[in-house]
Amino acid sequence: MYNKSRKMDHVHSDIRGPLFKETQKMMSRGIDVLRLNTGNPATFGFEMPESVRSALLSGVDRAVAYCDPQGMPEAREAIRSYHLKRGVKDIEIDDIFIGNGVSELVNMAISALVNDGDEILVPTPCYTLWSNAIYLAGGKPVYYVCDEKDDWNPDLSDMEKKITPKTRAIVIINPNNPTGAVYSKEILQGIVALARKHKLILFSDEIYDRLVMDGVEHIPTATLASDLLCITMNGLSKSHIICGFRCGWMLISGDKKSASDYLLGLYQLAAMRLCSNALTQLVIPAALADEESTKKLLLPGGRLYEQRAAAFREIEKIEGLTCVKNKAAFYIFPKIDIERFGITDDKKFALELLHEKHILIVPGSGFEYTDQAHFRVVMLPEPDALAKAISDIGDFLHKR
Ligand code: PLP
């Protein structure tokens, strides 16, 4: 018997889990399934900006050798300027680690920190990269509630109640996946105050910070926490439609002096994998200089804006289905009136929907949200196709 490690007991990634495997089987039998499970815009006809393509092609010869374990200096310089412009202070290029996507960096940042039994506060609902990384490192994710009735904002009193002597850090996902919430300054200040009071590290996953709609302001956590150790995650997968490039970074800011041992650990892990993909680092300066390509998707007439409008027009027509409007990213997290429809198991609901309507969604339990009433839809298909999918979901609910 070859068993997986016990550390994997709680690890799950339902975005590509059993429902996705079932979808692959159906597709191999010739059934066309609309896959609304992954936030992977290129698979819905979004294209990477020309700025990114030409930076990659013209720089290719510079990416042949291993580069610095933390990343190419010119790429880190561009990242530094980006965060300075966004108001983060006192940062040098050595405070930046480039990685093979935020996914790799979250694992590194958590592995370098967590001892067995350490607790880290993470949101529910939660993008499970974070909880999985904590489990794998031998730690325990402790879930603080984000409140649907309050626009999915974190509930600060719940957060404080969950802090124990074992708590090491708070994870903030802002803008949020799966809810699309963007937190106000007051909420962020409240979280920062708790971190300050209890001497906790702040991890702020801001990969969707360039994908905010409706003129809402995104506030980087680091700008409110210059006296605390704050680790900001960001990357180009979503904003520049290059998920497959695997291009992300983390920025260490604030109380770096107290963190020299942890930072050494981070460097050791970065060096252990030699460097991250140098090809994708080539595009970082050009991508960060090109804000327009992303912005035009988010304005009226832009694809993401219009797709969201189409989705919400359709949701409003469906009795028993409600959804807090997302302010950012490309996910919606609707709620089903489960009593009305007799639903008790969100995974079963998703499987039946897949079989009957050939639509793949991710049940809320795939985001550590256990009320069985939610599911996530990736709002990346063109408006008409998305509206049809949502209408089909409504039809499925009412006819089952
Ligand atoms: N963080 C959040 C909140 C995400 O939604 C995702 C991907 O969906 C990631 C991180 C991972 O991004 P990357 O492609 O940089 O690994």
CSV table of C-alpha atoms and ligand atoms in Angstrom, one decimal:
chain,number,residue,atom,x,y,z
A,1,MET,CA,0.0,0.0,0.0
A,2,TYR,CA,1.3,3.4,-0.9
A,3,ASN,CA,-0.6,6.0,1.1
A,4,LYS,CA,-0.4,9.7,0.9
A,5,SER,CA,0.9,11.6,3.8
A,6,ARG,CA,-1.4,12.2,6.8
A,7,LYS,CA,-0.7,15.9,6.3
A,8,MET,CA,-3.0,15.6,3.3
A,9,ASP,CA,-6.0,14.4,5.3
A,10,HIS,CA,-7.7,17.8,5.0
A,11,VAL,CA,-6.3,19.0,1.7
A,12,HIS,CA,-8.8,19.4,-1.0
A,13,SER,CA,-9.1,21.5,-4.1
A,14,ASP,CA,-12.7,21.1,-5.3
A,15,ILE,CA,-12.2,23.5,-8.2
A,16,ARG,CA,-10.3,20.6,-9.9
A,17,GLY,CA,-11.7,17.8,-7.7
A,18,PRO,CA,-14.1,14.9,-8.1
A,19,LEU,CA,-16.7,17.0,-10.1
A,20,PHE,CA,-14.0,18.0,-12.5
A,21,LYS,CA,-12.9,14.4,-12.9
A,22,GLU,CA,-16.5,13.5,-13.7
A,23,THR,CA,-16.6,16.3,-16.2
A,24,GLN,CA,-13.5,14.9,-17.9
A,25,LYS,CA,-15.1,11.5,-18.2
A,26,MET,CA,-18.3,13.1,-19.7
A,27,MET,CA,-16.2,15.0,-22.2
A,28,SER,CA,-14.3,11.9,-23.2
A,29,ARG,CA,-17.7,10.4,-24.1
A,30,GLY,CA,-18.4,13.4,-26.3
A,31,ILE,CA,-20.6,15.4,-24.0
A,32,ASP,CA,-19.9,19.2,-24.1
A,33,VAL,CA,-19.8,20.6,-20.6
A,34,LEU,CA,-19.7,24.3,-19.9
A,35,ARG,CA,-16.9,24.5,-17.3
A,36,LEU,CA,-17.5,27.4,-14.9
A,37,ASN,CA,-15.1,26.0,-12.4
A,38,THR,CA,-11.7,27.8,-13.0
A,39,GLY,CA,-10.9,31.4,-13.2
A,40,ASN,CA,-8.9,30.9,-16.3
A,41,PRO,CA,-9.8,33.7,-18.7
A,42,ALA,CA,-7.8,32.5,-21.7
A,43,THR,CA,-10.1,29.5,-22.0
A,44,PHE,CA,-13.0,31.9,-22.6
A,45,GLY,CA,-11.4,33.8,-25.5
A,46,PHE,CA,-9.7,36.5,-23.4
A,47,GLU,CA,-6.3,37.4,-24.9
A,48,MET,CA,-3.1,38.4,-23.3
A,49,PRO,CA,-2.2,42.0,-24.0
A,50,GLU,CA,0.2,42.7,-27.0
A,51,SER,CA,2.6,44.4,-24.5
A,52,VAL,CA,3.1,41.1,-22.7
A,53,ARG,CA,3.5,39.0,-25.9
A,54,SER,CA,6.2,41.3,-27.3
A,55,ALA,CA,8.1,41.5,-24.0
A,56,LEU,CA,8.2,37.7,-23.9
A,57,LEU,CA,9.2,37.2,-27.5
A,58,SER,CA,11.8,40.0,-27.6
A,59,GLY,CA,13.4,39.0,-24.3
A,60,VAL,CA,13.6,35.3,-24.7
A,61,ASP,CA,17.4,35.1,-24.9
A,62,ARG,CA,17.7,36.8,-21.5
A,63,ALA,CA,15.8,34.0,-19.8
A,64,VAL,CA,18.0,31.1,-20.6
A,65,ALA,CA,20.1,30.9,-17.4
A,66,TYR,CA,18.9,30.4,-13.9
A,67,CYS,CA,18.3,33.8,-12.4
A,68,ASP,CA,18.4,35.2,-8.9
A,69,PRO,CA,16.4,33.0,-6.5
A,70,GLN,CA,14.2,36.0,-5.6
A,71,GLY,CA,13.8,37.0,-9.3
A,72,MET,CA,15.3,39.1,-12.0
A,73,PRO,CA,16.3,42.6,-10.7
A,74,GLU,CA,14.5,44.5,-13.5
A,75,ALA,CA,11.3,42.6,-12.8
A,76,ARG,CA,11.6,43.2,-9.1
A,77,GLU,CA,12.3,46.9,-9.7
A,78,ALA,CA,9.0,47.1,-11.7
A,79,ILE,CA,7.1,45.4,-8.9
A,80,ARG,CA,8.7,47.7,-6.3
A,81,SER,CA,7.6,50.8,-8.4
A,82,TYR,CA,4.1,49.3,-8.7
A,83,HIS,CA,3.7,49.0,-4.9
A,84,LEU,CA,5.3,52.3,-4.1
A,85,LYS,CA,2.8,53.9,-6.5
A,86,ARG,CA,0.0,52.1,-4.6
A,87,GLY,CA,1.3,53.7,-1.4
A,88,VAL,CA,3.4,51.0,0.3
A,89,LYS,CA,6.4,52.6,1.9
A,90,ASP,CA,10.1,51.6,2.6
A,91,ILE,CA,10.4,48.7,0.2
A,92,GLU,CA,13.5,47.5,-1.7
A,93,ILE,CA,13.8,45.0,-4.4
A,94,ASP,CA,15.2,42.5,-1.9
A,95,ASP,CA,11.8,42.6,-0.2
A,96,ILE,CA,10.3,41.0,-3.2
A,97,PHE,CA,10.2,37.3,-4.2
A,98,ILE,CA,9.0,36.3,-7.6
A,99,GLY,CA,7.5,32.9,-7.9
A,100,ASN,CA,5.7,30.4,-10.2
A,101,GLY,CA,2.4,32.0,-9.4
A,102,VAL,CA,1.0,33.1,-6.1
A,103,SER,CA,0.3,29.4,-5.5
A,104,GLU,CA,4.0,28.5,-5.1
A,105,LEU,CA,4.6,31.6,-2.9
A,106,VAL,CA,1.8,30.9,-0.5
A,107,ASN,CA,3.2,27.4,0.0
A,108,MET,CA,6.7,28.9,0.6
A,109,ALA,CA,5.4,31.6,2.9
A,110,ILE,CA,3.4,29.2,5.0
A,111,SER,CA,6.0,26.4,5.1
A,112,ALA,CA,8.7,28.8,6.2
A,113,LEU,CA,6.6,30.0,9.1
A,114,VAL,CA,4.4,27.2,10.5
A,115,ASN,CA,5.3,24.8,13.2
A,116,ASP,CA,3.0,21.8,14.1
A,117,GLY,CA,-0.2,23.0,15.7
A,118,ASP,CA,0.3,26.7,14.8
A,119,GLU,CA,-3.0,28.4,14.0
A,120,ILE,CA,-3.6,30.8,11.1
A,121,LEU,CA,-6.8,32.7,10.7
A,122,VAL,CA,-8.3,32.4,7.2
A,123,PRO,CA,-11.6,33.5,5.9
A,124,THR,CA,-14.7,31.3,5.2
A,125,PRO,CA,-15.5,31.2,2.4
A,126,CYS,CA,-11.9,30.7,1.5
A,127,TYR,CA,-9.9,30.0,-1.7
A,128,THR,CA,-8.4,26.7,-0.5
A,129,LEU,CA,-4.9,27.3,-1.6
A,130,TRP,CA,-4.4,29.0,1.8
A,131,SER,CA,-6.0,26.3,4.0
A,132,ASN,CA,-4.3,23.6,2.0
A,133,ALA,CA,-0.9,25.1,2.5
A,134,ILE,CA,-1.5,25.5,6.2
A,135,TYR,CA,-2.5,21.8,6.6
A,136,LEU,CA,0.5,20.7,4.6
A,137,ALA,CA,2.8,22.6,6.8
A,138,GLY,CA,1.3,20.9,9.9
A,139,GLY,CA,-0.7,23.9,11.0
A,140,LYS,CA,-4.4,24.5,11.5
A,141,PRO,CA,-6.5,27.0,9.6
A,142,VAL,CA,-9.0,28.6,11.8
A,143,TYR,CA,-11.9,30.1,9.9
A,144,TYR,CA,-13.2,33.6,10.6
A,145,VAL,CA,-16.6,34.4,9.1
A,146,CYS,CA,-17.2,36.7,6.2
A,147,ASP,CA,-20.8,37.8,6.5
A,148,GLU,CA,-23.0,37.6,3.5
A,149,LYS,CA,-25.5,40.0,5.2
A,150,ASP,CA,-22.8,42.6,5.4
A,151,ASP,CA,-21.6,42.4,1.8
A,152,TRP,CA,-19.3,39.5,2.7
A,153,ASN,CA,-17.1,41.6,4.9
A,154,PRO,CA,-15.1,39.9,7.6
A,155,ASP,CA,-16.8,39.8,10.9
A,156,LEU,CA,-14.2,41.4,13.2
A,157,SER,CA,-15.7,40.2,16.4
A,158,ASP,CA,-15.7,36.6,15.2
A,159,MET,CA,-12.1,37.1,14.1
A,160,GLU,CA,-11.0,38.3,17.5
A,161,LYS,CA,-12.9,35.5,19.3
A,162,LYS,CA,-10.9,33.0,17.3
A,163,ILE,CA,-7.4,34.3,18.2
A,164,THR,CA,-5.6,32.0,20.7
A,165,PRO,CA,-2.0,31.8,22.0
A,166,LYS,CA,-1.3,29.6,19.0
A,167,THR,CA,-2.4,32.1,16.4
A,168,ARG,CA,0.5,33.3,14.2
A,169,ALA,CA,-1.1,35.2,11.4
A,170,ILE,CA,-4.2,36.5,9.6
A,171,VAL,CA,-4.9,35.8,6.0
A,172,ILE,CA,-6.9,38.4,4.1
A,173,ILE,CA,-8.1,37.8,0.6
A,174,ASN,CA,-9.0,41.2,-0.9
A,175,PRO,CA,-10.5,41.4,-3.4
A,176,ASN,CA,-12.0,38.1,-2.4
A,177,ASN,CA,-12.4,34.8,-4.2
A,178,PRO,CA,-15.1,33.5,-4.2
A,179,THR,CA,-17.3,36.4,-3.1
A,180,GLY,CA,-15.8,39.3,-5.2
A,181,ALA,CA,-15.9,41.6,-2.1
A,182,VAL,CA,-13.6,44.5,-1.8
A,183,TYR,CA,-12.9,45.6,1.8
A,184,SER,CA,-13.3,49.2,3.0
A,185,LYS,CA,-10.5,51.1,4.8
A,186,GLU,CA,-12.4,50.7,8.1
A,187,ILE,CA,-12.6,46.9,7.8
A,188,LEU,CA,-9.0,46.7,6.9
A,189,GLN,CA,-8.0,49.0,9.8
A,190,GLY,CA,-10.0,46.8,12.1
A,191,ILE,CA,-8.1,43.7,11.0
A,192,VAL,CA,-4.8,45.5,11.2
A,193,ALA,CA,-5.6,46.6,14.8
A,194,LEU,CA,-6.3,43.0,15.8
A,195,ALA,CA,-3.0,41.9,14.2
A,196,ARG,CA,-1.2,44.8,16.1
A,197,LYS,CA,-2.9,43.9,19.4
A,198,HIS,CA,-2.1,40.2,19.2
A,199,LYS,CA,1.3,40.5,17.4
A,200,LEU,CA,0.2,38.6,14.3
A,201,ILE,CA,1.6,38.6,10.8
A,202,LEU,CA,-0.6,39.8,8.0
A,203,PHE,CA,-0.9,37.9,4.8
A,204,SER,CA,-2.8,39.8,2.2
A,205,ASP,CA,-3.7,38.1,-1.1
A,206,GLU,CA,-4.3,40.9,-3.5
A,207,ILE,CA,-4.1,39.1,-6.9
A,208,TYR,CA,-7.4,40.7,-8.0
A,209,ASP,CA,-6.4,44.3,-7.1
A,210,ARG,CA,-6.4,45.4,-10.7
A,211,LEU,CA,-9.8,43.8,-11.4
A,212,VAL,CA,-12.0,46.2,-9.4
A,213,MET,CA,-15.2,47.6,-10.8
A,214,ASP,CA,-17.7,50.5,-10.2
A,215,GLY,CA,-15.0,53.0,-9.2
A,216,VAL,CA,-14.5,51.1,-5.9
A,217,GLU,CA,-11.1,51.8,-4.4
A,218,HIS,CA,-8.9,48.9,-3.5
A,219,ILE,CA,-6.7,49.6,-0.4
A,220,PRO,CA,-3.5,47.6,-0.1
A,221,THR,CA,-3.3,46.2,3.5
A,222,ALA,CA,0.4,47.1,3.6
A,223,THR,CA,-0.4,50.8,3.4
A,224,LEU,CA,-2.2,50.5,6.8
A,225,ALA,CA,0.3,48.3,8.5
A,226,SER,CA,3.7,49.9,8.2
A,227,ASP,CA,4.6,48.9,11.8
A,228,LEU,CA,3.6,45.2,11.3
A,229,LEU,CA,5.0,42.4,9.2
A,230,CYS,CA,2.8,42.3,6.1
A,231,ILE,CA,3.3,39.9,3.2
A,232,THR,CA,1.4,40.9,0.1
A,233,MET,CA,0.7,38.4,-2.7
A,234,ASN,CA,0.1,39.5,-6.2
A,235,GLY,CA,0.6,38.3,-9.8
A,236,LEU,CA,-0.3,38.6,-13.4
A,237,SER,CA,-2.4,35.4,-14.0
A,238,LYS,CA,-5.7,37.2,-13.9
A,239,SER,CA,-5.1,40.8,-14.7
A,240,HIS,CA,-3.0,40.0,-17.8
A,241,ILE,CA,-4.7,36.7,-18.8
A,242,ILE,CA,-1.6,34.6,-18.4
A,243,CYS,CA,-2.6,32.0,-15.8
A,244,GLY,CA,-0.4,29.5,-17.7
A,245,PHE,CA,2.7,31.5,-17.4
A,246,ARG,CA,2.8,31.0,-13.6
A,247,CYS,CA,3.9,34.5,-12.7
A,248,GLY,CA,3.4,35.9,-9.2
A,249,TRP,CA,5.3,37.7,-6.4
A,250,MET,CA,5.3,38.4,-2.7
A,251,LEU,CA,6.3,41.7,-1.1
A,252,ILE,CA,7.5,41.8,2.5
A,253,SER,CA,6.8,45.2,4.1
A,254,GLY,CA,6.6,46.7,7.6
A,255,ASP,CA,8.4,45.2,10.6
A,256,LYS,CA,11.1,43.4,8.6
A,257,LYS,CA,13.6,43.8,11.5
A,258,SER,CA,11.8,41.4,13.7
A,259,ALA,CA,11.5,38.9,10.9
A,260,SER,CA,15.1,38.3,9.9
A,261,ASP,CA,15.0,34.6,10.8
A,262,TYR,CA,11.7,34.1,8.9
A,263,LEU,CA,13.1,36.0,5.9
A,264,LEU,CA,16.1,33.7,5.9
A,265,GLY,CA,13.7,30.8,5.8
A,266,LEU,CA,11.9,32.3,2.8
A,267,TYR,CA,15.2,32.8,1.0
A,268,GLN,CA,16.3,29.2,1.7
A,269,LEU,CA,13.0,27.9,0.2
A,270,ALA,CA,13.4,30.2,-2.8
A,271,ALA,CA,17.0,29.0,-3.3
A,272,MET,CA,15.9,25.4,-2.9
A,273,ARG,CA,13.9,25.6,-6.1
A,274,LEU,CA,16.8,27.6,-7.8
A,275,CYS,CA,14.6,30.3,-9.3
A,276,SER,CA,11.2,30.7,-10.7
A,277,ASN,CA,10.5,30.5,-14.4
A,278,ALA,CA,12.7,33.3,-15.9
A,279,LEU,CA,10.6,33.5,-19.2
A,280,THR,CA,7.6,34.8,-17.4
A,281,GLN,CA,9.6,37.3,-15.4
A,282,LEU,CA,10.5,39.0,-18.6
A,283,VAL,CA,7.0,40.3,-19.0
A,284,ILE,CA,6.6,41.8,-15.6
A,285,PRO,CA,7.8,45.4,-16.4
A,286,ALA,CA,5.8,45.6,-19.6
A,287,ALA,CA,2.7,44.2,-17.9
A,288,LEU,CA,2.8,46.5,-15.0
A,289,ALA,CA,3.2,49.5,-17.3
A,290,ASP,CA,0.1,48.4,-19.2
A,291,GLU,CA,-2.8,49.1,-16.9
A,292,GLU,CA,-5.2,50.0,-19.8
A,293,SER,CA,-5.6,46.4,-21.1
A,294,THR,CA,-7.1,45.3,-17.8
A,295,LYS,CA,-9.1,48.5,-17.2
A,296,LYS,CA,-11.0,48.4,-20.4
A,297,LEU,CA,-12.5,45.0,-19.4
A,298,LEU,CA,-14.0,46.5,-16.3
A,299,LEU,CA,-15.8,49.6,-17.7
A,300,PRO,CA,-19.2,49.6,-19.3
A,301,GLY,CA,-18.9,47.9,-22.7
A,302,GLY,CA,-16.0,45.8,-21.4
A,303,ARG,CA,-16.3,42.1,-21.2
A,304,LEU,CA,-16.2,41.6,-17.5
A,305,TYR,CA,-18.5,44.5,-16.8
A,306,GLU,CA,-21.1,43.3,-19.3
A,307,GLN,CA,-20.8,39.7,-18.3
A,308,ARG,CA,-21.5,40.6,-14.7
A,309,ALA,CA,-24.5,42.7,-15.8
A,310,ALA,CA,-25.9,39.7,-17.8
A,311,ALA,CA,-25.4,37.4,-14.9
A,312,PHE,CA,-27.2,39.6,-12.4
A,313,ARG,CA,-30.1,40.3,-14.8
A,314,GLU,CA,-30.6,36.6,-15.0
A,315,ILE,CA,-30.2,35.9,-11.3
A,316,GLU,CA,-32.9,38.5,-10.5
A,317,LYS,CA,-35.4,36.5,-12.6
A,318,ILE,CA,-34.9,33.3,-10.6
A,319,GLU,CA,-37.0,32.9,-7.5
A,320,GLY,CA,-35.1,31.3,-4.6
A,321,LEU,CA,-31.7,32.4,-5.9
A,322,THR,CA,-30.0,35.5,-4.5
A,323,CYS,CA,-26.5,36.9,-4.9
A,324,VAL,CA,-24.5,39.8,-3.4
A,325,LYS,CA,-23.1,41.7,-6.3
A,326,ASN,CA,-19.3,41.2,-6.7
A,327,LYS,CA,-17.3,44.4,-6.9
A,328,ALA,CA,-14.2,42.8,-8.3
A,329,ALA,CA,-12.7,39.7,-9.9
A,330,PHE,CA,-14.8,37.3,-12.0
A,331,TYR,CA,-16.6,35.1,-9.5
A,332,ILE,CA,-20.2,35.2,-8.2
A,333,PHE,CA,-21.2,33.2,-5.1
A,334,PRO,CA,-25.0,32.8,-5.3
A,335,LYS,CA,-27.2,31.5,-2.5
A,336,ILE,CA,-30.0,28.9,-3.0
A,337,ASP,CA,-33.0,28.8,-0.9
A,338,ILE,CA,-32.3,25.2,0.1
A,339,GLU,CA,-35.4,24.7,2.2
A,340,ARG,CA,-37.6,25.6,-0.8
A,341,PHE,CA,-35.7,23.3,-3.1
A,342,GLY,CA,-35.0,20.5,-0.6
A,343,ILE,CA,-31.3,20.7,-1.1
A,344,THR,CA,-29.2,19.2,1.8
A,345,ASP,CA,-25.9,18.5,0.1
A,346,ASP,CA,-24.2,21.1,-2.2
A,347,LYS,CA,-21.9,18.5,-3.8
A,348,LYS,CA,-24.8,16.3,-4.7
A,349,PHE,CA,-26.6,19.4,-6.1
A,350,ALA,CA,-23.6,20.2,-8.3
A,351,LEU,CA,-23.2,16.7,-9.5
A,352,GLU,CA,-26.9,16.5,-10.5
A,353,LEU,CA,-26.6,19.9,-12.3
A,354,LEU,CA,-23.6,18.6,-14.1
A,355,HIS,CA,-25.3,15.4,-15.3
A,356,GLU,CA,-28.5,17.1,-16.2
A,357,LYS,CA,-27.5,20.5,-17.6
A,358,HIS,CA,-23.8,19.9,-18.5
A,359,ILE,CA,-22.7,22.8,-16.4
A,360,LEU,CA,-19.8,22.5,-14.0
A,361,ILE,CA,-19.9,24.8,-10.9
A,362,VAL,CA,-18.0,24.6,-7.6
A,363,PRO,CA,-20.1,23.9,-4.5
A,364,GLY,CA,-19.7,26.3,-1.5
A,365,SER,CA,-18.1,23.5,0.5
A,366,GLY,CA,-15.2,23.7,-1.9
A,367,PHE,CA,-14.5,27.0,-0.3
A,368,GLU,CA,-14.7,25.8,3.3
A,369,TYR,CA,-18.2,27.2,3.4
A,370,THR,CA,-20.5,24.6,4.8
A,371,ASP,CA,-24.1,25.9,4.8
A,372,GLN,CA,-24.8,23.7,1.6
A,373,ALA,CA,-26.6,26.7,0.1
A,374,HIS,CA,-23.9,28.4,-2.0
A,375,PHE,CA,-22.0,27.7,-5.2
A,376,ARG,CA,-19.4,29.6,-7.2
A,377,VAL,CA,-19.8,30.5,-10.9
A,378,VAL,CA,-16.9,31.8,-12.9
A,379,MET,CA,-18.4,34.7,-14.9
A,380,LEU,CA,-16.1,34.4,-17.8
A,381,PRO,CA,-18.3,33.3,-20.7
A,382,GLU,CA,-19.7,36.0,-23.1
A,383,PRO,CA,-22.9,37.7,-21.8
A,384,ASP,CA,-25.4,35.5,-23.7
A,385,ALA,CA,-23.7,32.2,-22.9
A,386,LEU,CA,-23.4,33.2,-19.2
A,387,ALA,CA,-27.0,34.3,-19.1
A,388,LYS,CA,-28.1,31.0,-20.6
A,389,ALA,CA,-26.1,29.0,-18.1
A,390,ILE,CA,-27.6,30.9,-15.2
A,391,SER,CA,-31.1,30.5,-16.7
A,392,ASP,CA,-30.4,26.7,-17.0
A,393,ILE,CA,-29.4,26.6,-13.4
A,394,GLY,CA,-32.7,28.3,-12.5
A,395,ASP,CA,-34.6,25.9,-14.6
A,396,PHE,CA,-32.8,23.0,-13.0
A,397,LEU,CA,-33.7,24.3,-9.5
A,398,HIS,CA,-37.3,24.7,-10.3
A,399,LYS,CA,-37.9,21.5,-12.2
A,400,ARG,CA,-36.0,19.0,-10.0
B,1,PLP,N1,-5.0,33.7,-4.8
B,1,PLP,C1,-6.3,33.7,-5.2
B,1,PLP,C2,-7.3,34.4,-4.3
B,1,PLP,C3,-6.7,33.1,-6.4
B,1,PLP,O1,-8.0,33.1,-6.7
B,1,PLP,C4,-5.8,32.4,-7.2
B,1,PLP,C5,-6.2,31.7,-8.4
B,1,PLP,O2,-7.4,31.6,-8.7
B,1,PLP,C6,-4.5,32.4,-6.7
B,1,PLP,C7,-4.1,33.1,-5.6
B,1,PLP,C8,-3.4,31.7,-7.5
B,1,PLP,O3,-2.9,32.4,-8.5
B,1,PLP,P1,-1.6,32.0,-9.3
B,1,PLP,O4,-2.1,31.8,-10.7
B,1,PLP,O5,-0.7,33.3,-9.3
B,1,PLP,O6,-1.0,30.9,-8.7
